[in-house]
Each structure stands twice: as C-alpha cells, then as structure tokens.
C-alpha cells in the first residue's frame, strides 16, 4: 500500500514560527482547500496559466493535421491557438471549423475539458466570494490597569463594517509554559480567562473586553517585572471571536494573539466618543490603539496621547 509522504510544515502562531515534523502531506486530496486559502493573485495566476497551457497544447495538436481546420493558414500557430480558444469556450465557429476525423476528436476532447474546467472555476469563484469573513479590529496592545479597584486586563474590539455582528462571543485563553506531570506527561498549559462580559447581543461599534486579575485568575500575583522576566518565554494570549453577520446571516469568526511585550501596565485606552458643538456624538477611530498614563487621566486638562507600536 502506498504511504503518504511526510514533510516539515511551518505553522505560524502569533509572531512565532513552529516547524512541525512528520506531518502527513496529502498532495491532491487537499487541493480544493489549498485553492481556497491562497491569495486572489495566486489564484488568478494559476487560472490564467492553466488556460494558456491547455490552449497552447491543443494548438500544437491541431497543427499535427494539415488542413484539419478550414480557412486556417497552413502551419499557423496563431490560427490554431485562436481555434482552440473558440473550441474551449464553445462560442461557436466563424470562418474556421474542423474538417477531418482527427480534428473532430480533438474538438470533442477539448470541449469536454472546457466544460469541466468552466464548472470547476465557476464553483471555486462562487465559494470564495460567498465565504463569510470578519472585519474585526483588535487593539494593537492590551493594558493592565485598575477597574473599579481591581487590576484588570483590557483590550478593545471594533466592528469595521457598517452593520451589526449579532450574538457576538469572545473567548480569552492564555498559553503558559510547558509543564511535566509527575507521571512524565509533557504538555502546554492552556487556561481560559474568565471575562467580565464574554458575549454581547450586538456588536456595532466597539467592545472593551476585560478580565479581572483576582484570586481565581492565572495571572494573580504577577507583577510588571514578572511580565518583563517572562517576555522571552512562549507565553501568549489567544483571543477568538465568533458571531452572526447580520447582512449575510452566516457565522463569522476571527482571532488575535497578544504576546507579553504587547501588554502595557498602568495605562488606559483613550476615549473614542466625544460630543460635538452640535450636540451629536462622534466616534474617532483614529485613536483606537492609543493609550494614556493613568496618572494623567484625572487632572482635568487635555490629555496628549501617544501612538503604540505598529
């Protein structure tokens, strides 16, 4: 029995690339999934290349029969290539048409390939266009600051589309250091962090996600110095959000990763909402990622914000 070949796969988690050894490579059995995950530029290059190669191949096959194409110039690759395009697209013949059995057989084969190819490309295009996507913005950093007297880990989420995400749910998980049990089992610790509010009936503008660092939190007892000391270790926060897109009525999901160097202490996010002179409320998303020191937040003067690292 033929065995599946194995190779080294690079998987990116956050900013870290993991090289995974011994992963089975399925080649053509995952071809559809591969076509769904590549970029639009790569997909168009593949489609145009296949279209050109197939028509070029059939053009040379048509040249194998002298006089097989009526009204075509003898040994003219341009005429044979044009005839191949007309055949594959089944657009009907004008001045050129097949004249012998050899050319008729090639025409039948190319028409069949053209019909199958057109159906596959149409289905692939429809699947990619209809695939639901989330336009959700995560703050570049998370902050740790008191909230109602309790140290709280906070970050912001915003819906970038002009619609609502219904029944939005967010989940926050921390990946801790690898641990070895007394029985010798080696595993990565994944701990779910309890959120002040893990779901909202609708997400239209922004959402401040908060986790209280109390006695029940895995972060309880950690200090700012601890975060610096552990910065070189593989500790990260995984954020996943799911919800129902109101426009297309389909489930959407997205994710984000925060590393320890993206956690800022004793800061708070800049308020986005303001009231104009006309009495209307405005949201300024240009300050979505900006934070300010806590000690300057209650002085009654205008706060000068600073941009976080991109």
Coordinates of N, CA, C and O in Angstrom, one line a residue, residues 19 52 67 108 114 118 124 140 169 174 181 214 251:
X19 N 8.2 24.8 13.5 CA 8.4 23.8 12.5 C 7.9 22.5 13.0 O 8.5 21.9 13.9
X52 N -3.8 29.1 -20.5 CA -2.8 29.4 -21.6 C -2.2 28.1 -22.0 O -2.0 27.8 -23.2
X67 N -4.6 20.9 -42.9 CA -5.9 21.1 -43.5 C -7.0 20.7 -42.5 O -8.1 20.6 -42.9
X108 N -13.8 17.3 -29.6 CA -14.6 16.7 -28.6 C -13.9 16.7 -27.3 O -14.5 16.9 -26.2
X114 N -13.0 21.8 -21.5 CA -13.5 23.2 -21.3 C -14.7 23.3 -20.4 O -14.9 24.1 -19.5
X118 N -14.6 25.0 -16.8 CA -15.5 26.1 -16.5 C -16.4 25.9 -15.3 O -16.6 26.8 -14.5
X124 N -15.5 27.4 -7.8 CA -14.4 27.9 -6.9 C -14.6 29.4 -6.7 O -14.5 29.9 -5.5
X140 N -3.9 47.1 19.1 CA -2.5 46.5 18.9 C -2.0 46.1 20.3 O -1.1 45.2 20.3
X169 N -19.6 36.5 20.6 CA -19.0 35.9 21.7 C -17.5 35.9 21.6 O -16.9 35.7 20.5
X174 N -5.0 31.8 27.7 CA -3.5 32.1 27.9 C -2.8 30.8 27.7 O -3.2 29.7 28.3
X181 N 4.1 16.6 34.2 CA 3.4 16.0 35.3 C 4.3 15.0 36.0 O 5.3 14.5 35.5
X214 N -8.0 38.5 39.7 CA -8.3 38.3 41.1 C -7.7 36.9 41.6 O -6.9 36.3 40.8
X251 N -22.3 32.6 10.1 CA -21.4 32.7 11.2 C -20.0 33.2 10.8 O -19.5 32.6 9.8

